[in-house]
Amino acid sequence: MVKKEDGGIAGEKALDLFLKIGLDERTAENTIANNKVTANLTAVIHEAAVTDGCDRAVGNLLYTVATKFPSNSLVHRPTLLKYIVSSKVKSPAQLEAAFSFLAATASDSFKIDDFEAACGVGVETSTEDIEVAVDEIFEEKKSIILEQRYRTNVGELFSYVRKKHPWADPKIVKASIQIVDAKLHSILGERTAADDEKPVKKKKDKTVKAEDKTIHVVTPPQKPSEEEINPFSIFPSPLENFKVHTEIYFSDRPILRAFNSKEILEKHLKVTGGKVFTRFPPEPNGYLHIGHAKAMFVDFGLAKERGGCCYLRYDDTNPEAEKKEYIDHIEEIVGWMGWEPFKITYTSDYFQELYELAVALIRRGHAYVDHQTPDEIKEYREKKINSPWRGRPVEESLKLFDDMKRGMIEEGKATLRMKQDMQSDNFNMYDLIAYRIKAILCTLEFETRRASYYWLLDALSLYQPYVWEYARLNITNTVMSKRKLNRLVTEKWVDGWDDPRLMTLAGLRRRGVTATSINAFVRGIGITRSDCSIIRLDRLEYHVREELNKTAPRTMVVLNPLKVVITNMEASVIDIDAKKWPDAPEDDASSFYKIPYSSVVYIEHSDFRMKDSKDYYGLAPGKSVLLRYAFPIKCTEVILGDDNTTILEVHAEYDPAKKSKPKGVLHWVSESSPGVNPLMVEVRLFDKLFNSENPALLENWLGDLNPQSKLVISDAYAVSSLKDAAIGDRFQFERLGYFAVDKDSLPEKLVFNRIVTLRDSFGKIDPATCRFRVRIRVRETWNRNRENRFRAGSKHGGSGPPQATGNQMQATVELTIVDIYSQLDNQQAHANRSHQLRSEPSEISKNRLIQQLTEIGLSMSKKIERMKAKKQKARESHVVCHLKFQARIQEAEDSMQAQHLIIEALVEEKDSLLQTIQGLQEANDAPAPLDDEWEEEPEERPEEEEIPIGDGEIDDK
């Protein structure tokens, strides 16, 4: 007895429909249990116009179409169904050939003659044709057959016949069994006992492996991929926007395939001139963060690359959370990021048009006015129950909607809901409230809204834009949610929306991060759909350093000054030339700045200690160091405080002739004139805001705030040339990091924010961690590139697994190596010479470091080459194994086919024998003894295939 599933009347109707096309009860039940397969098969049956039933063979083919038809060519499915119903396509082999042809064709038009030729339509094969094919294969394999006799692989012989006549009727192919048997008997004679003996397997001789010799070949760098050069190459052109966007499955009607008709597309292209139009639609309820930088890069960048236009569209539909401050900030920050909107618009500009579309939606029977409360709507959605107002007449909903517009209905007492599908597997199809349409280029958490979005456009017969969902940009040690950011600001955990510790764009700009480095970072991580990764903060800092290293002039600041009195120098001031850039040409005066050098200088407290050691390069009693760009000094006396521990000042002598060559080099500042202290400045040192890499996952995320995320040094000393620095100017404080002038600066006292350190300071790493990070980075890039290549292949109608390119892996490894070098260098500096700057004269130390890094680089390059060689060898081995495996599968399939044909022949003989026996029994007036002993074998059920869910929408909160 067939069981009724939970689908109710609709499920019972579908079950009856499936039984009518010849599906057995078990297959029909399993199909009903899968809503997507049910919807798809129901649509196929209606398209084929066989709702009253059809032949069982045709029904099995229809089931295969419902589960395996290529999604990129759905517009051609009705054509194929006509061929199936008319029995022009009548075998699984023809159907598979049709799938392959249509998958390659996609949505493009094709010639019927080409289609019929590819599917074998009209090809008839006779028994004589089969006999000729058998003779050909026996002639070709005669020597093997004579050697193997009755151990010959019969399946291989049948495979030849099947390939020779792929469209032959299976009943005719059965005849080849008897033909092959007769042919074998005529050549080999009667079967002997030796033919039944198992063959003795020959042991394979073990080959002696040649001695492995590693040959290192230096390969030239490969050209970057198209995606690396242009990350927007993955997006199609407007001319290609005729393909199916998504499939929308319903519980009570056929599948909706969302795509633009030829007329709608041509009308759109005429209006837009074929240009790409995108929009950046922030909601003005807070400040933009670095995640919006990615959205801007995609929206504005795509339009710019294609010569199109990008709107800045304010989503002003929530006035309670919106402020003019946010609107002004958004417009300003978009310009700072280097983007220029084609036009600035507001959702409210289109309220009248949206109202007219809502009226059209009601008139078409796709919307209704509902009086349920929010709690009732939630409860009914959870239970998948229709609203009691869902069936109200169209005219009644039109009148009520007009009353809503004129304010005659109390706010909150009525809503306009779309009549979608409350039984859908997608909760975003549960009769959503019709109040707005979201963005086109959007993040993945809105992917499930794609069905609702396209449903609405289809219901109104509007142009359907191309939707692309990409992964949100998540960065370690911070939060990106506007709600959490708003709480940090309003509860005074940070100093406003532009606090330099935040990942808001205003905060990054105030910290000193440039827009170009942010865009370079976004381009570097790519436009990927992988939503399970979080980007390390040091990847952003890498791009920041890359730019500042080329653009920020060098200068010197002492954070914790220690006074040094030069006892052998007169009370005078010498102007020292200091380089703004490491490679400044000697004849370029603009590349130098003046530093006063007097008898009183200041160094870092941490650059002096009372006891010297072998691995220490700072100043100590009796020891010499070089003051950067100036002279060597030697400590001669230390003045201690009353506690005999606190160091008050140091006395030293300088070497005006520079005869001594100390290893240690220190940064310093000096009195600009005798008795006048150096320029005093405030320096703010920023660190990660949260201790955990992903604080958003913590229940008490505020408890994870880093108390040391901000350190203010109010009495640092700087060289006098900094007194004219303006807000926003960036510098490299030698040995300390990159800094920018903050807006809190006053004429009498400048304030500097540390942008990034000179090296990564987020923690020491060991070799195992280095290898782990290389693997993780390579895997992330592999997954991203694999996904994008697969999309590119799908866009051009291709299929199959994408292959990695060597230059992409190489580039990823090189970037990781750069990061690791930075951390290793920082770790070594911290452990061995934390108070020391390498001097220009100290060529031995510098050369030793360069040599060590070069050796590490060469070692890793060799390992990469070996990995490439192993990978190539493994790939070749895999291909060989794959081919062998495919051959074995083919042989097995052929053998199974042969056995199947033999079984069918035996079944037919059985039926004939039964009829003969029954005839004899009837002649003798006796009962048939075998009636209850024979059972028909159950027919093989078509394989069920999961129909993929459609894609969907955005949040910028």
Coordinates of N, CA and C in Angstrom, one line a residue, residues 49-216:
A49 N 3.4 17.2 -21.4 CA 1.9 17.0 -21.7 C 1.5 15.5 -21.6
V50 N 2.0 14.9 -20.5 CA 1.7 13.5 -20.3 C 1.0 13.3 -18.9
T51 N 0.2 14.3 -18.5 CA -0.4 14.2 -17.2 C -1.4 13.1 -17.1
D52 N -1.9 12.6 -18.3 CA -2.8 11.4 -18.3 C -2.1 10.1 -18.3
G53 N -0.8 10.1 -18.3 CA 0.0 8.9 -18.3 C 0.7 8.7 -19.6
C54 N 1.7 7.7 -19.5 CA 2.5 7.4 -20.7 C 3.1 6.0 -20.5
D55 N 3.8 5.6 -21.5 CA 4.5 4.3 -21.4 C 5.6 4.3 -20.3
R56 N 5.8 3.2 -19.7 CA 6.8 3.1 -18.6 C 8.2 3.5 -19.1
A57 N 8.6 3.1 -20.3 CA 9.9 3.5 -20.8 C 10.0 5.0 -20.9
V58 N 9.0 5.6 -21.4 CA 9.0 7.1 -21.5 C 9.1 7.7 -20.1
G59 N 8.3 7.2 -19.2 CA 8.3 7.7 -17.8 C 9.7 7.6 -17.2
N60 N 10.4 6.5 -17.4 CA 11.8 6.4 -16.8 C 12.7 7.5 -17.4
L61 N 12.5 7.7 -18.7 CA 13.3 8.8 -19.3 C 13.0 10.2 -18.8
L62 N 11.7 10.4 -18.6 CA 11.3 11.7 -18.0 C 11.8 11.9 -16.6
Y63 N 11.9 10.8 -15.8 CA 12.5 10.9 -14.5 C 13.9 11.3 -14.6
T64 N 14.6 10.7 -15.5 CA 16.1 11.0 -15.7 C 16.2 12.5 -16.1
V65 N 15.3 13.0 -17.0 CA 15.4 14.4 -17.3 C 15.2 15.3 -16.1
A66 N 14.3 14.9 -15.2 CA 14.0 15.7 -14.0 C 15.1 15.8 -13.1
T67 N 16.0 14.7 -13.1 CA 17.1 14.7 -12.1 C 18.4 15.0 -12.7
K68 N 18.6 14.9 -14.0 CA 19.9 15.1 -14.5 C 20.1 16.1 -15.6
F69 N 19.0 16.8 -16.0 CA 19.1 17.7 -17.1 C 20.0 18.9 -16.7
P70 N 21.0 19.3 -17.7 CA 21.9 20.3 -17.4 C 21.2 21.7 -17.1
S71 N 21.5 22.3 -16.0 CA 20.8 23.5 -15.6 C 21.1 24.7 -16.4
N72 N 22.2 24.7 -17.2 CA 22.6 25.8 -18.0 C 21.9 25.9 -19.3
S73 N 21.0 24.9 -19.6 CA 20.3 24.9 -20.9 C 18.8 24.5 -20.7
L74 N 18.2 25.0 -19.6 CA 16.9 24.7 -19.3 C 15.9 25.2 -20.3
V75 N 16.3 26.2 -21.1 CA 15.4 26.7 -22.1 C 15.1 25.7 -23.2
H76 N 16.0 24.7 -23.3 CA 15.8 23.7 -24.4 C 15.2 22.4 -23.9
R77 N 14.8 22.4 -22.6 CA 14.2 21.2 -22.1 C 12.9 20.8 -22.8
P78 N 12.0 21.7 -23.1 CA 10.8 21.3 -23.8 C 11.0 20.6 -25.1
T79 N 12.1 21.1 -25.8 CA 12.4 20.5 -27.1 C 12.8 19.0 -26.9
L80 N 13.6 18.7 -25.9 CA 14.0 17.3 -25.7 C 12.8 16.5 -25.3
L81 N 11.9 17.1 -24.5 CA 10.8 16.3 -24.0 C 9.9 15.9 -25.2
K82 N 9.8 16.7 -26.2 CA 9.0 16.4 -27.4 C 9.6 15.1 -28.1
Y83 N 10.9 15.1 -28.2 CA 11.6 14.0 -28.8 C 11.4 12.7 -28.0
I84 N 11.3 12.8 -26.6 CA 11.1 11.6 -25.8 C 9.7 11.1 -25.9
V85 N 8.7 12.0 -25.9 CA 7.3 11.6 -25.9 C 7.0 11.0 -27.3
S86 N 7.7 11.5 -28.4 CA 7.4 10.9 -29.7 C 8.3 9.7 -30.0
S87 N 9.1 9.3 -29.0 CA 10.0 8.1 -29.1 C 11.0 8.3 -30.2
K88 N 11.4 9.5 -30.5 CA 12.6 9.8 -31.3 C 13.8 9.6 -30.5
V89 N 13.7 10.0 -29.2 CA 14.8 9.7 -28.2 C 14.2 8.6 -27.3
K90 N 14.7 7.4 -27.4 CA 14.0 6.3 -26.7 C 14.9 5.4 -25.9
S91 N 16.2 5.7 -25.8 CA 17.1 4.9 -25.0 C 17.9 5.8 -24.1
P92 N 18.4 5.2 -23.0 CA 19.3 6.0 -22.1 C 20.5 6.5 -22.8
A93 N 21.1 5.8 -23.7 CA 22.2 6.2 -24.4 C 21.9 7.5 -25.2
Q94 N 20.8 7.5 -25.9 CA 20.4 8.7 -26.7 C 20.2 9.9 -25.7
L95 N 19.6 9.6 -24.5 CA 19.3 10.7 -23.6 C 20.6 11.3 -23.0
E96 N 21.5 10.4 -22.7 CA 22.8 10.9 -22.2 C 23.5 11.8 -23.3
A97 N 23.4 11.3 -24.6 CA 24.0 12.1 -25.6 C 23.3 13.5 -25.8
A98 N 22.0 13.5 -25.6 CA 21.3 14.8 -25.6 C 21.7 15.7 -24.5
F99 N 21.9 15.1 -23.3 CA 22.4 16.0 -22.2 C 23.8 16.6 -22.5
S100 N 24.7 15.8 -23.0 CA 26.0 16.3 -23.4 C 25.9 17.4 -24.4
F101 N 25.1 17.2 -25.4 CA 24.9 18.2 -26.5 C 24.4 19.5 -25.9
L102 N 23.3 19.4 -25.1 CA 22.7 20.6 -24.6 C 23.5 21.3 -23.5
A103 N 24.3 20.6 -22.8 CA 25.2 21.2 -21.8 C 26.2 22.0 -22.5
A104 N 26.7 21.6 -23.6 CA 27.7 22.3 -24.4 C 27.1 23.5 -25.1
T105 N 25.8 23.4 -25.4 CA 25.1 24.5 -26.1 C 24.6 25.6 -25.2
A106 N 24.3 25.2 -23.9 CA 23.8 26.1 -22.9 C 22.5 26.7 -23.4
S107 N 22.4 28.1 -23.3 CA 21.2 28.7 -23.7 C 21.2 29.2 -25.1
D108 N 22.3 28.9 -25.8 CA 22.4 29.4 -27.2 C 21.5 28.5 -28.1
S109 N 21.1 29.1 -29.3 CA 20.3 28.3 -30.2 C 21.1 27.3 -30.9
F110 N 20.5 26.3 -31.5 CA 21.2 25.2 -32.1 C 20.4 24.7 -33.3
K111 N 21.1 24.0 -34.2 CA 20.4 23.4 -35.4 C 19.9 22.1 -35.0
I112 N 18.6 21.9 -35.4 CA 18.0 20.6 -35.1 C 18.7 19.4 -35.7
D113 N 19.3 19.6 -36.9 CA 20.0 18.5 -37.6 C 21.2 18.1 -36.7
D114 N 21.9 19.1 -36.2 CA 23.1 18.8 -35.3 C 22.6 18.0 -34.1
F115 N 21.5 18.5 -33.5 CA 21.0 17.8 -32.3 C 20.6 16.4 -32.6
E116 N 19.9 16.1 -33.7 CA 19.5 14.8 -34.0 C 20.6 13.9 -34.4
A117 N 21.7 14.5 -35.0 CA 22.8 13.7 -35.4 C 23.6 13.3 -34.1
A118 N 23.7 14.2 -33.1 CA 24.4 13.9 -31.9 C 23.6 12.9 -31.0
C119 N 22.3 12.8 -31.2 CA 21.5 11.9 -30.4 C 21.1 10.6 -31.1
G120 N 21.5 10.5 -32.4 CA 21.1 9.3 -33.1 C 19.7 9.2 -33.4
V121 N 19.0 10.3 -33.6 CA 17.6 10.3 -33.9 C 17.4 9.7 -35.4
G122 N 16.5 8.8 -35.5 CA 16.2 8.2 -36.8 C 17.2 7.1 -37.3
V123 N 18.2 6.8 -36.5 CA 19.2 5.8 -36.8 C 18.6 4.4 -36.5
E124 N 18.5 3.5 -37.5 CA 18.0 2.2 -37.3 C 19.1 1.2 -37.5
T125 N 19.2 0.2 -36.7 CA 20.2 -0.9 -36.8 C 19.5 -2.2 -36.9
S126 N 20.0 -3.0 -37.9 CA 19.4 -4.3 -38.2 C 20.3 -5.4 -37.6
T127 N 19.7 -6.6 -37.6 CA 20.5 -7.8 -37.1 C 21.7 -8.0 -38.0
E128 N 21.6 -7.7 -39.3 CA 22.7 -7.9 -40.2 C 23.8 -6.9 -39.8
D129 N 23.5 -5.7 -39.4 CA 24.5 -4.8 -39.0 C 25.2 -5.3 -37.7
I130 N 24.5 -5.9 -36.8 CA 25.2 -6.5 -35.6 C 26.1 -7.6 -36.0
E131 N 25.7 -8.5 -37.0 CA 26.5 -9.6 -37.4 C 27.8 -9.1 -38.0
V132 N 27.7 -8.0 -38.8 CA 28.9 -7.5 -39.5 C 29.9 -6.9 -38.4
A133 N 29.3 -6.3 -37.4 CA 30.1 -5.7 -36.3 C 30.8 -6.8 -35.5
V134 N 30.1 -7.9 -35.3 CA 30.7 -9.1 -34.6 C 31.8 -9.7 -35.4
D135 N 31.6 -9.8 -36.7 CA 32.7 -10.4 -37.6 C 33.9 -9.5 -37.6
E136 N 33.7 -8.2 -37.5 CA 34.9 -7.2 -37.5 C 35.7 -7.4 -36.3
I137 N 35.0 -7.5 -35.1 CA 35.8 -7.5 -33.9 C 36.5 -8.9 -33.7
F138 N 35.8 -10.0 -34.2 CA 36.5 -11.3 -34.2 C 37.7 -11.3 -35.1
E139 N 37.6 -10.7 -36.2 CA 38.8 -10.6 -37.1 C 39.9 -9.8 -36.5
E140 N 39.6 -8.8 -35.8 CA 40.6 -7.9 -35.2 C 41.2 -8.6 -34.0
K141 N 40.4 -9.3 -33.2 CA 40.9 -10.0 -32.0 C 41.2 -11.5 -32.2
K142 N 41.3 -11.9 -33.4 CA 41.4 -13.4 -33.6 C 42.6 -14.0 -32.9
S143 N 43.8 -13.4 -32.9 CA 44.9 -14.0 -32.3 C 44.7 -14.1 -30.7
I144 N 44.1 -13.1 -30.2 CA 43.9 -13.1 -28.7 C 42.8 -14.1 -28.4
I145 N 41.8 -14.3 -29.2 CA 40.7 -15.2 -28.9 C 41.3 -16.7 -29.0
L146 N 42.2 -16.9 -30.0 CA 42.8 -18.2 -30.1 C 43.7 -18.6 -28.9
E147 N 44.3 -17.5 -28.4 CA 45.2 -17.7 -27.2 C 44.4 -17.9 -25.9
Q148 N 43.4 -17.1 -25.7 CA 42.6 -17.1 -24.5 C 41.4 -18.1 -24.5
R149 N 41.0 -18.5 -25.7 CA 39.9 -19.4 -26.0 C 38.7 -18.9 -25.2
Y150 N 38.0 -19.7 -24.4 CA 36.8 -19.4 -23.8 C 37.0 -18.4 -22.6
R151 N 38.2 -18.1 -22.3 CA 38.5 -17.1 -21.2 C 38.5 -15.7 -21.8
T152 N 38.3 -15.6 -23.1 CA 38.2 -14.3 -23.7 C 37.2 -13.4 -23.0
N153 N 37.5 -12.1 -22.9 CA 36.6 -11.1 -22.3 C 35.5 -10.8 -23.2
V154 N 34.4 -11.5 -23.0 CA 33.2 -11.3 -23.9 C 32.7 -9.9 -23.8
G155 N 32.8 -9.3 -22.6 CA 32.3 -7.9 -22.5 C 33.0 -6.9 -23.4
E156 N 34.3 -7.2 -23.6 CA 35.1 -6.3 -24.5 C 34.6 -6.4 -25.9
L157 N 34.1 -7.6 -26.3 CA 33.6 -7.8 -27.7 C 32.3 -7.1 -27.8
F158 N 31.4 -7.2 -26.8 CA 30.2 -6.5 -26.8 C 30.4 -5.0 -26.8
S159 N 31.4 -4.5 -26.1 CA 31.7 -3.1 -26.1 C 32.0 -2.5 -27.5
Y160 N 32.7 -3.3 -28.3 CA 32.9 -2.9 -29.7 C 31.6 -2.8 -30.4
V161 N 30.8 -3.8 -30.3 CA 29.5 -3.8 -31.0 C 28.7 -2.6 -30.5
R162 N 28.7 -2.3 -29.2 CA 27.9 -1.1 -28.7 C 28.4 0.2 -29.2
K163 N 29.8 0.3 -29.3 CA 30.3 1.5 -29.8 C 30.1 1.7 -31.3
K164 N 30.1 0.6 -32.0 CA 29.8 0.6 -33.4 C 28.4 1.0 -33.7
H165 N 27.5 0.6 -32.9 CA 26.1 0.9 -33.1 C 25.5 1.4 -31.7
P166 N 25.8 2.6 -31.3 CA 25.4 3.1 -30.0 C 23.9 3.3 -29.9
W167 N 23.2 3.5 -31.0 CA 21.8 3.8 -31.0 C 20.9 2.5 -31.3
A168 N 21.5 1.4 -31.3 CA 20.8 0.1 -31.6 C 19.8 -0.2 -30.6
D169 N 18.7 -0.7 -31.0 CA 17.6 -1.2 -30.1 C 18.1 -2.3 -29.2
P170 N 18.0 -2.2 -27.9 CA 18.5 -3.2 -27.0 C 18.0 -4.6 -27.3
K171 N 16.8 -4.7 -27.9 CA 16.3 -6.0 -28.2 C 17.1 -6.6 -29.4
I172 N 17.6 -5.8 -30.3 CA 18.4 -6.3 -31.4 C 19.8 -6.6 -30.9
V173 N 20.3 -5.8 -29.9 CA 21.6 -6.1 -29.4 C 21.6 -7.5 -28.7
K174 N 20.5 -7.9 -28.2 CA 20.4 -9.2 -27.5 C 20.9 -10.3 -28.5
A175 N 20.5 -10.1 -29.8 CA 20.8 -11.1 -30.8 C 22.3 -11.3 -30.9
S176 N 23.1 -10.3 -30.5 CA 24.6 -10.5 -30.6 C 25.1 -11.5 -29.6
I177 N 24.3 -11.9 -28.6 CA 24.8 -12.9 -27.6 C 24.9 -14.3 -28.4
Q178 N 23.8 -14.6 -29.1 CA 23.9 -15.9 -29.8 C 24.9 -15.8 -30.9
I179 N 25.0 -14.6 -31.6 CA 26.0 -14.5 -32.7 C 27.4 -14.7 -32.1
V180 N 27.7 -14.1 -31.0 CA 29.1 -14.2 -30.4 C 29.3 -15.7 -30.0
D181 N 28.3 -16.3 -29.3 CA 28.5 -17.7 -28.9 C 28.8 -18.6 -30.1
A182 N 28.0 -18.4 -31.2 CA 28.1 -19.2 -32.3 C 29.5 -19.0 -33.0
K183 N 29.9 -17.7 -33.0 CA 31.2 -17.4 -33.6 C 32.3 -18.0 -32.8
L184 N 32.3 -18.0 -31.5 CA 33.3 -18.6 -30.7 C 33.3 -20.1 -30.9
H185 N 32.2 -20.7 -31.0 CA 32.1 -22.2 -31.2 C 32.7 -22.6 -32.5
S186 N 32.4 -21.8 -33.5 CA 32.9 -22.1 -34.9 C 34.4 -22.0 -35.0
I187 N 35.0 -21.1 -34.2 CA 36.5 -20.9 -34.2 C 37.2 -21.9 -33.3
L188 N 36.6 -22.1 -32.1 CA 37.4 -22.8 -31.0 C 36.9 -24.2 -30.9
G189 N 35.7 -24.6 -31.4 CA 35.2 -25.9 -31.2 C 34.6 -26.1 -29.9
E190 N 34.4 -27.4 -29.5 CA 33.8 -27.6 -28.2 C 34.7 -27.2 -27.0
R191 N 34.0 -26.8 -25.9 CA 34.7 -26.3 -24.7 C 35.4 -27.5 -24.0
T192 N 36.7 -27.4 -23.6 CA 37.4 -28.4 -23.0 C 37.6 -28.2 -21.5
A193 N 38.1 -29.2 -20.8 CA 38.3 -29.0 -19.4 C 39.4 -27.9 -19.1
A194 N 40.3 -27.8 -20.0 CA 41.4 -26.8 -19.8 C 40.8 -25.4 -19.9
D195 N 39.7 -25.2 -20.6 CA 39.1 -23.9 -20.7 C 38.5 -23.5 -19.4
D196 N 38.2 -24.4 -18.6 CA 37.5 -24.1 -17.3 C 38.5 -23.9 -16.1
E197 N 39.8 -24.2 -16.4 CA 40.8 -24.0 -15.4 C 41.2 -22.5 -15.2
K198 N 41.4 -22.2 -14.0 CA 41.8 -20.8 -13.7 C 43.2 -20.5 -14.2
P199 N 43.4 -19.4 -14.9 CA 44.7 -19.1 -15.3 C 45.7 -18.8 -14.2
V200 N 46.9 -19.2 -14.3 CA 48.0 -18.9 -13.3 C 48.5 -17.5 -13.5
K201 N 48.4 -16.7 -12.4 CA 48.8 -15.3 -12.5 C 50.4 -15.2 -12.4
K202 N 50.9 -14.5 -13.3 CA 52.4 -14.3 -13.4 C 52.8 -13.2 -12.4
K203 N 53.8 -13.6 -11.6 CA 54.3 -12.6 -10.7 C 55.1 -11.5 -11.4
K204 N 54.8 -10.3 -11.0 CA 55.5 -9.2 -11.6 C 57.0 -9.1 -11.1
D205 N 57.9 -8.9 -12.0 CA 59.3 -8.7 -11.6 C 59.5 -7.4 -11.0
K206 N 60.1 -7.4 -9.8 CA 60.3 -6.1 -9.1 C 61.4 -5.4 -9.8
T207 N 61.1 -4.2 -10.3 CA 62.2 -3.4 -10.9 C 63.0 -2.7 -9.9
V208 N 64.3 -2.7 -10.2 CA 65.2 -2.0 -9.3 C 65.1 -0.5 -9.5
K209 N 64.7 0.2 -8.5 CA 64.6 1.7 -8.6 C 66.0 2.3 -8.8
A210 N 66.0 3.2 -9.8 CA 67.2 3.9 -10.0 C 67.4 4.9 -8.9
E211 N 68.7 5.2 -8.6 CA 69.0 6.1 -7.5 C 68.4 7.5 -7.8
D212 N 67.7 7.9 -6.8 CA 67.0 9.2 -6.9 C 68.1 10.3 -7.0
K213 N 67.9 11.1 -8.0 CA 68.8 12.3 -8.2 C 68.0 13.5 -8.4
T214 N 68.1 14.4 -7.5 CA 67.3 15.6 -7.5 C 68.0 16.7 -8.4
I215 N 67.3 17.0 -9.5 CA 67.9 18.0 -10.4 C 67.1 19.3 -10.2
H216 N 67.7 20.4 -9.8 CA 67.0 21.6 -9.5 C 67.1 22.5 -10.8

